Every structure is written in C-alpha cells, then in structure tokens.
Amino acid sequence: MAAAATLFTAHGLAADEVSLKVTEQLAIKGAPIPYSMVLRLDDVSPTRMSVGAYLDLRGFQAQAPALLSSVLQEDCKQKFAVAISDVSAKADTVSVRGQFQAKFFGCNTKDPKVHYRRFLLFGQNVNFQATARTVVTHPCMRASLVDLQLDPLGLLGGAADLFGLTELAERLIVEKAEEVLSDHPVCPKLPPEIASLEPRYTSGGIREIGAGGLGASLSGSVNTSAATILDLVRVMKDRGILGPQNQ
C-alpha cells in the first residue's frame, strides 16, 4: 500500500498544541485512493510531546466494494467468488458485508491436455458478514478478522451444509481476508517537511466517523529534539501560522 503526500497544512491551536493536516493517496490494485490525516501535537513534558493521528478513510470505504470483490478459486468445473456490497465502521470495528458465489459447470475432461467448460449446472449464493478489529504495532495499524457469519440463500440454501458449501465458503473467505489484511496495514506517512517528528504510536484502532463512516486513530508520542522543534517552527512559519513577531 503506497502513499504519497499531496497536501500539507498546519494550524496553531494553543500555545502548547499544534494541528497538522496531511492529505495522501493510497495505491490499492493500481487505484489512487485519497485519505486525510490530522496530526495533533501537545506538550506534555520538557522532552516529549503526545501525538494523536486521526485518519479519514471514507474515500477507501466508498471504493472498497469494487476493490475487494474478486474470484477466490476457479477451474473448469467450478468458480468461487466474493462480491462485496458494503464496508462500514461501528464503534471500534469494521464490518464487511457481501455474497459468496459458487457456480458449478459441466466440464469436458476427455482430452487430458485441454478441458472445455460447458454449461452451468447450478449455482449457490451465501450471504456473509465479516467483522475485523485492529491493533497498533508501531509504526502501523493492522486488522484481523474476529467474526464471520454465513447465511445460505435460495431453495438450495438449506442443503448447503450437506454439500459442505458453507464450510468451503468460510475457509475461502477467511483465507482471502487474512491475505488482504496482512498485505494492507495502515502506516501513516508524514511529509518530508516534518519527517523528523518520527511519531511512535502505541495504541489506537478503527473509529466510526458519523454514522458508519470509516476512520481510525492512533496515539503515541514524539521526541522533542532540536531538529523536531526547528522543523515545526519552519513549517508553521511557511504556512503563516507564526506572525512577523515570531520571526
């Protein structure tokens, strides 16, 4: 998951507090997805500042159904896929709803070298809802699946367990979820102007924005070295936060 800073602004809040806003882009499957982060710094000791990073991930949330829907497994006789319908946050969890789609085909296997898919024999859909929580392992926030609920549909729904379809759906969804989550940790990046801050995050997780909006927050601290102070002063001066009397 690559990120590139595209916008950087800063605001002085109080004598001992500064707010910095960063707008970046995540690259997922080649698609540029904007997100914003507000970084708040507060003086807590002569050598340390507390830091809080607040991320607005609703841009990713809007595109997630198209990005996360995919074929899980396919051969001549069968095709298993997931179609994601909705991604939403609730308190400190993220919920993904969708449908597991199974299709079974006639397949000409007489020729050992080439198999020809023929007609569709039958299909079966299974609705699912997956829930994930996050933990912070500096410098990233990582999500893991904590719950998965399945609901077979249609006339064949009641017989899905007999064919082992729900077990198959559960296994493939869990495998795909673990792959996607492990490959896409959220690791906030700072613009070069304030890269010397090097915040160390120790806690945080998913946070709901409004009604179901996907966000996240991280908290930790920053070492107030001379280089850090100089970078902050320079950025605030460049952005017009420090007036002529501070120059």
mmCIF file of C-alpha atoms in Angstrom:
data_model
loop_
_atom_site.group_PDB
_atom_site.id
_atom_site.type_symbol
_atom_site.label_atom_id
_atom_site.label_comp_id
_atom_site.label_asym_id
_atom_site.label_seq_id
_atom_site.Cartn_x
_atom_site.Cartn_y
_atom_site.Cartn_z
ATOM 1 C CA MET A 1 0.000 0.000 0.000
ATOM 2 C CA ALA A 2 1.933 3.023 -1.274
ATOM 3 C CA ALA A 3 1.247 6.526 -0.067
ATOM 4 C CA ALA A 4 2.221 9.914 -1.439
ATOM 5 C CA ALA A 5 1.588 13.235 0.287
ATOM 6 C CA THR A 6 -0.393 15.662 -1.872
ATOM 7 C CA LEU A 7 -1.382 18.403 0.557
ATOM 8 C CA PHE A 8 0.015 19.706 3.803
ATOM 9 C CA THR A 9 -1.475 22.385 6.053
ATOM 10 C CA ALA A 10 -0.956 23.352 9.668
ATOM 11 C CA HIS A 11 -2.911 25.217 12.317
ATOM 12 C CA GLY A 12 -1.828 26.539 15.689
ATOM 13 C CA LEU A 13 -4.418 25.665 18.313
ATOM 14 C CA ALA A 14 -2.873 26.933 21.531
ATOM 15 C CA ALA A 15 0.479 27.809 22.994
ATOM 16 C CA ASP A 16 1.265 24.158 23.638
ATOM 17 C CA GLU A 17 -0.738 22.466 20.876
ATOM 18 C CA VAL A 18 -0.336 22.243 17.081
ATOM 19 C CA SER A 19 -2.574 20.591 14.481
ATOM 20 C CA LEU A 20 -1.168 19.397 11.153
ATOM 21 C CA LYS A 21 -3.298 18.100 8.276
ATOM 22 C CA VAL A 22 -1.938 15.749 5.614
ATOM 23 C CA THR A 23 -3.801 14.532 2.535
ATOM 24 C CA GLU A 24 -2.326 11.440 0.929
ATOM 25 C CA GLN A 25 -3.147 8.766 -1.612
ATOM 26 C CA LEU A 26 -3.172 5.032 -1.106
ATOM 27 C CA ALA A 27 -2.445 2.844 -4.122
ATOM 28 C CA ILE A 28 -4.544 -0.329 -3.967
ATOM 29 C CA LYS A 29 -4.643 -2.515 -7.086
ATOM 30 C CA GLY A 30 -3.302 0.451 -9.005
ATOM 31 C CA ALA A 31 -6.169 2.716 -7.964
ATOM 32 C CA PRO A 32 -5.244 6.028 -6.263
ATOM 33 C CA ILE A 33 -7.453 6.492 -3.198
ATOM 34 C CA PRO A 34 -7.275 9.771 -1.248
ATOM 35 C CA TYR A 35 -7.394 9.903 2.523
ATOM 36 C CA SER A 36 -6.650 12.608 5.054
ATOM 37 C CA MET A 37 -4.924 12.599 8.408
ATOM 38 C CA VAL A 38 -4.913 15.202 11.167
ATOM 39 C CA LEU A 39 -1.871 15.095 13.429
ATOM 40 C CA ARG A 40 -2.218 16.812 16.807
ATOM 41 C CA LEU A 41 0.807 17.527 18.952
ATOM 42 C CA ASP A 42 0.538 18.524 22.598
ATOM 43 C CA ASP A 43 3.303 19.464 25.023
ATOM 44 C CA VAL A 44 3.331 17.004 27.937
ATOM 45 C CA SER A 45 6.922 17.205 29.234
ATOM 46 C CA PRO A 46 10.189 19.076 28.540
ATOM 47 C CA THR A 47 11.390 16.248 26.269
ATOM 48 C CA ARG A 48 8.240 14.631 24.866
ATOM 49 C CA MET A 49 5.060 15.620 23.046
ATOM 50 C CA SER A 50 1.950 13.497 22.832
ATOM 51 C CA VAL A 51 0.749 12.815 19.297
ATOM 52 C CA GLY A 52 -2.665 11.816 18.010
ATOM 53 C CA ALA A 53 -3.235 10.823 14.374
ATOM 54 C CA TYR A 54 -6.835 10.887 13.135
ATOM 55 C CA LEU A 55 -7.450 9.300 9.719
ATOM 56 C CA ASP A 56 -10.466 9.761 7.470
ATOM 57 C CA LEU A 57 -10.685 6.592 5.348
ATOM 58 C CA ARG A 58 -14.095 7.211 3.802
ATOM 59 C CA GLY A 59 -12.501 7.554 0.359
ATOM 60 C CA PHE A 60 -11.302 3.971 0.622
ATOM 61 C CA GLN A 61 -14.639 2.923 2.112
ATOM 62 C CA ALA A 62 -16.516 4.183 -0.967
ATOM 63 C CA GLN A 63 -14.305 2.221 -3.360
ATOM 64 C CA ALA A 64 -13.845 -0.883 -1.211
ATOM 65 C CA PRO A 65 -16.696 -2.969 -2.725
ATOM 66 C CA ALA A 66 -15.164 -2.771 -6.215
ATOM 67 C CA LEU A 67 -11.600 -3.199 -4.952
ATOM 68 C CA LEU A 68 -12.266 -6.156 -2.654
ATOM 69 C CA SER A 69 -14.660 -8.167 -4.842
ATOM 70 C CA SER A 70 -12.717 -10.948 -6.545
ATOM 71 C CA VAL A 71 -12.565 -14.536 -7.750
ATOM 72 C CA LEU A 72 -11.274 -16.755 -4.940
ATOM 73 C CA GLN A 73 -10.804 -20.033 -6.776
ATOM 74 C CA GLU A 74 -11.631 -21.291 -10.252
ATOM 75 C CA ASP A 75 -11.127 -24.283 -12.516
ATOM 76 C CA CYS A 76 -13.006 -25.931 -15.375
ATOM 77 C CA LYS A 77 -15.712 -27.393 -13.119
ATOM 78 C CA GLN A 78 -16.291 -24.629 -10.588
ATOM 79 C CA LYS A 79 -15.884 -20.959 -9.783
ATOM 80 C CA PHE A 80 -15.966 -19.350 -6.328
ATOM 81 C CA ALA A 81 -16.048 -15.582 -5.907
ATOM 82 C CA VAL A 82 -16.958 -12.874 -3.401
ATOM 83 C CA ALA A 83 -18.992 -9.777 -4.261
ATOM 84 C CA ILE A 84 -18.619 -7.106 -1.577
ATOM 85 C CA SER A 85 -21.694 -4.923 -1.110
ATOM 86 C CA ASP A 86 -20.832 -2.707 1.854
ATOM 87 C CA VAL A 87 -17.982 -1.713 4.169
ATOM 88 C CA SER A 88 -18.836 0.233 7.310
ATOM 89 C CA ALA A 89 -17.474 1.078 10.739
ATOM 90 C CA LYS A 90 -19.282 0.539 14.007
ATOM 91 C CA ALA A 91 -17.583 1.905 17.128
ATOM 92 C CA ASP A 92 -14.121 0.262 17.041
ATOM 93 C CA THR A 93 -14.811 -2.437 14.427
ATOM 94 C CA VAL A 94 -15.123 -2.566 10.641
ATOM 95 C CA SER A 95 -17.838 -4.686 9.049
ATOM 96 C CA VAL A 96 -17.731 -6.117 5.525
ATOM 97 C CA ARG A 97 -20.922 -7.479 4.002
ATOM 98 C CA GLY A 98 -21.179 -9.374 0.767
ATOM 99 C CA GLN A 99 -22.010 -12.580 -1.001
ATOM 100 C CA PHE A 100 -20.041 -15.758 -1.607
ATOM 101 C CA GLN A 101 -20.987 -17.032 -5.064
ATOM 102 C CA ALA A 102 -20.465 -20.642 -6.108
ATOM 103 C CA LYS A 103 -21.026 -21.872 -9.684
ATOM 104 C CA PHE A 104 -20.632 -25.431 -10.915
ATOM 105 C CA PHE A 105 -20.188 -26.286 -14.605
ATOM 106 C CA GLY A 106 -20.165 -29.268 -16.854
ATOM 107 C CA CYS A 107 -16.610 -29.857 -17.990
ATOM 108 C CA ASN A 108 -15.319 -31.966 -20.871
ATOM 109 C CA THR A 109 -12.353 -33.823 -19.408
ATOM 110 C CA LYS A 110 -11.955 -36.471 -22.116
ATOM 111 C CA ASP A 111 -8.914 -34.734 -23.537
ATOM 112 C CA PRO A 112 -6.210 -34.926 -20.802
ATOM 113 C CA LYS A 113 -4.460 -31.870 -22.246
ATOM 114 C CA VAL A 114 -7.378 -29.484 -22.660
ATOM 115 C CA HIS A 115 -10.537 -29.140 -20.576
ATOM 116 C CA TYR A 116 -13.548 -27.330 -22.025
ATOM 117 C CA ARG A 117 -16.069 -25.679 -19.719
ATOM 118 C CA ARG A 118 -19.589 -26.402 -20.880
ATOM 119 C CA PHE A 119 -22.921 -25.288 -19.417
ATOM 120 C CA LEU A 120 -23.741 -24.075 -15.899
ATOM 121 C CA LEU A 121 -25.064 -26.963 -13.802
ATOM 122 C CA PHE A 122 -26.171 -24.909 -10.799
ATOM 123 C CA GLY A 123 -25.156 -22.029 -8.586
ATOM 124 C CA GLN A 124 -25.467 -21.235 -4.915
ATOM 125 C CA ASN A 125 -25.014 -17.929 -3.099
ATOM 126 C CA VAL A 126 -24.146 -17.440 0.561
ATOM 127 C CA ASN A 127 -24.521 -14.030 2.207
ATOM 128 C CA PHE A 128 -21.834 -13.195 4.732
ATOM 129 C CA GLN A 129 -20.834 -10.528 7.211
ATOM 130 C CA ALA A 130 -17.238 -10.328 8.411
ATOM 131 C CA THR A 131 -16.059 -8.215 11.336
ATOM 132 C CA ALA A 132 -12.483 -7.078 11.953
ATOM 133 C CA ARG A 133 -10.671 -5.248 14.746
ATOM 134 C CA THR A 134 -7.337 -3.501 14.705
ATOM 135 C CA VAL A 135 -4.232 -3.382 16.858
ATOM 136 C CA VAL A 136 -1.301 -0.983 16.704
ATOM 137 C CA THR A 137 2.154 -2.420 16.174
ATOM 138 C CA HIS A 138 4.427 0.570 15.585
ATOM 139 C CA PRO A 139 4.510 2.115 13.061
ATOM 140 C CA CYS A 140 1.374 0.517 11.612
ATOM 141 C CA MET A 141 -2.190 -0.372 12.462
ATOM 142 C CA ARG A 142 -3.117 -3.931 11.499
ATOM 143 C CA ALA A 143 -6.567 -5.510 11.264
ATOM 144 C CA SER A 144 -7.595 -9.108 11.934
ATOM 145 C CA LEU A 145 -10.841 -10.998 11.390
ATOM 146 C CA VAL A 146 -12.757 -11.618 14.624
ATOM 147 C CA ASP A 147 -16.153 -12.858 13.395
ATOM 148 C CA LEU A 148 -17.766 -14.344 10.288
ATOM 149 C CA GLN A 149 -21.470 -15.062 9.842
ATOM 150 C CA LEU A 150 -22.861 -17.020 6.869
ATOM 151 C CA ASP A 151 -26.417 -17.216 5.533
ATOM 152 C CA PRO A 152 -27.083 -19.586 2.553
ATOM 153 C CA LEU A 153 -29.768 -18.326 0.141
ATOM 154 C CA GLY A 154 -32.423 -19.773 -2.131
ATOM 155 C CA LEU A 155 -34.041 -23.179 -2.431
ATOM 156 C CA LEU A 156 -30.696 -24.899 -2.076
ATOM 157 C CA GLY A 157 -29.759 -22.873 0.956
ATOM 158 C CA GLY A 158 -30.966 -25.478 3.428
ATOM 159 C CA ALA A 159 -28.944 -28.160 1.661
ATOM 160 C CA ALA A 160 -25.743 -26.122 1.507
ATOM 161 C CA ASP A 161 -24.385 -27.756 4.642
ATOM 162 C CA LEU A 162 -24.947 -31.208 3.146
ATOM 163 C CA PHE A 163 -22.667 -30.327 0.234
ATOM 164 C CA GLY A 164 -20.094 -28.733 2.532
ATOM 165 C CA LEU A 165 -20.591 -25.399 0.768
ATOM 166 C CA THR A 166 -20.805 -23.270 3.910
ATOM 167 C CA GLU A 167 -17.584 -24.809 5.232
ATOM 168 C CA LEU A 168 -15.909 -24.138 1.884
ATOM 169 C CA ALA A 169 -17.221 -20.573 1.832
ATOM 170 C CA GLU A 170 -15.948 -19.973 5.355
ATOM 171 C CA ARG A 171 -12.494 -21.349 4.581
ATOM 172 C CA LEU A 172 -12.060 -19.357 1.354
ATOM 173 C CA ILE A 173 -13.376 -16.113 2.870
ATOM 174 C CA VAL A 174 -11.129 -16.446 5.925
ATOM 175 C CA GLU A 175 -8.100 -17.199 3.746
ATOM 176 C CA LYS A 176 -8.801 -14.200 1.495
ATOM 177 C CA ALA A 177 -9.480 -11.898 4.460
ATOM 178 C CA GLU A 178 -6.219 -12.877 6.154
ATOM 179 C CA GLU A 179 -4.320 -12.303 2.911
ATOM 180 C CA VAL A 180 -5.862 -8.869 2.275
ATOM 181 C CA LEU A 181 -5.500 -7.686 5.875
ATOM 182 C CA SER A 182 -1.893 -8.850 6.225
ATOM 183 C CA ASP A 183 -0.942 -7.206 2.915
ATOM 184 C CA HIS A 184 -2.553 -3.843 3.730
ATOM 185 C CA PRO A 185 -1.553 -2.448 7.118
ATOM 186 C CA VAL A 186 -2.274 1.238 7.685
ATOM 187 C CA CYS A 187 1.067 3.006 8.167
ATOM 188 C CA PRO A 188 0.630 6.805 8.239
ATOM 189 C CA LYS A 189 3.388 8.677 6.429
ATOM 190 C CA LEU A 190 4.487 12.240 7.139
ATOM 191 C CA PRO A 191 5.527 14.793 4.516
ATOM 192 C CA PRO A 192 9.273 15.469 4.223
ATOM 193 C CA GLU A 193 8.833 18.841 5.978
ATOM 194 C CA ILE A 194 8.074 17.135 9.293
ATOM 195 C CA ALA A 195 9.565 13.672 8.757
ATOM 196 C CA SER A 196 11.928 14.282 11.674
ATOM 197 C CA LEU A 197 8.960 14.091 14.083
ATOM 198 C CA GLU A 198 9.032 10.286 13.800
ATOM 199 C CA PRO A 199 5.931 9.712 15.978
ATOM 200 C CA ARG A 200 5.898 6.458 17.891
ATOM 201 C CA TYR A 201 2.368 5.062 18.038
ATOM 202 C CA THR A 202 1.437 2.837 20.964
ATOM 203 C CA SER A 203 -2.354 2.484 20.750
ATOM 204 C CA GLY A 204 -5.345 3.103 18.516
ATOM 205 C CA GLY A 205 -7.704 1.407 16.112
ATOM 206 C CA ILE A 206 -10.793 1.781 13.951
ATOM 207 C CA ARG A 207 -13.030 4.722 14.785
ATOM 208 C CA GLU A 208 -16.503 5.390 13.405
ATOM 209 C CA ILE A 209 -16.972 8.775 11.713
ATOM 210 C CA GLY A 210 -20.568 9.921 11.818
ATOM 211 C CA ALA A 211 -22.946 7.064 11.012
ATOM 212 C CA GLY A 212 -20.861 4.166 9.746
ATOM 213 C CA GLY A 213 -18.030 6.225 8.268
ATOM 214 C CA LEU A 214 -14.642 4.509 8.288
ATOM 215 C CA GLY A 215 -11.921 6.245 10.244
ATOM 216 C CA ALA A 216 -9.031 5.402 12.524
ATOM 217 C CA SER A 217 -6.996 6.978 15.284
ATOM 218 C CA LEU A 218 -3.531 6.343 16.669
ATOM 219 C CA SER A 219 -1.858 7.846 19.709
ATOM 220 C CA GLY A 220 1.687 7.941 20.983
ATOM 221 C CA SER A 221 4.494 10.409 21.477
ATOM 222 C CA VAL A 222 7.206 12.412 19.732
ATOM 223 C CA ASN A 223 10.705 13.185 20.923
ATOM 224 C CA THR A 224 11.166 16.957 21.088
ATOM 225 C CA SER A 225 14.688 17.155 19.769
ATOM 226 C CA ALA A 226 16.195 20.366 18.451
ATOM 227 C CA ALA A 227 15.649 19.179 14.869
ATOM 228 C CA THR A 228 11.987 18.476 15.594
ATOM 229 C CA ILE A 229 11.400 21.932 17.058
ATOM 230 C CA LEU A 230 13.173 23.633 14.163
ATOM 231 C CA ASP A 231 11.137 21.689 11.593
ATOM 232 C CA LEU A 232 7.875 22.575 13.328
ATOM 233 C CA VAL A 233 8.818 26.262 13.553
ATOM 234 C CA ARG A 234 9.855 26.304 9.888
ATOM 235 C CA VAL A 235 6.613 24.670 8.721
ATOM 236 C CA MET A 236 4.430 26.928 10.852
ATOM 237 C CA LYS A 237 6.318 29.971 9.590
ATOM 238 C CA ASP A 238 5.957 28.879 5.963
ATOM 239 C CA ARG A 239 2.224 28.354 6.451
ATOM 240 C CA GLY A 240 1.724 31.764 8.011
ATOM 241 C CA ILE A 241 0.922 30.468 11.487
ATOM 242 C CA LEU A 242 3.818 32.331 13.066
ATOM 243 C CA GLY A 243 3.357 36.060 12.563
ATOM 244 C CA PRO A 244 6.063 38.685 11.988
ATOM 245 C CA GLN A 245 6.577 38.979 15.726
ATOM 246 C CA ASN A 246 7.822 35.402 15.794
ATOM 247 C CA GLN A 247 10.345 35.797 13.008
#
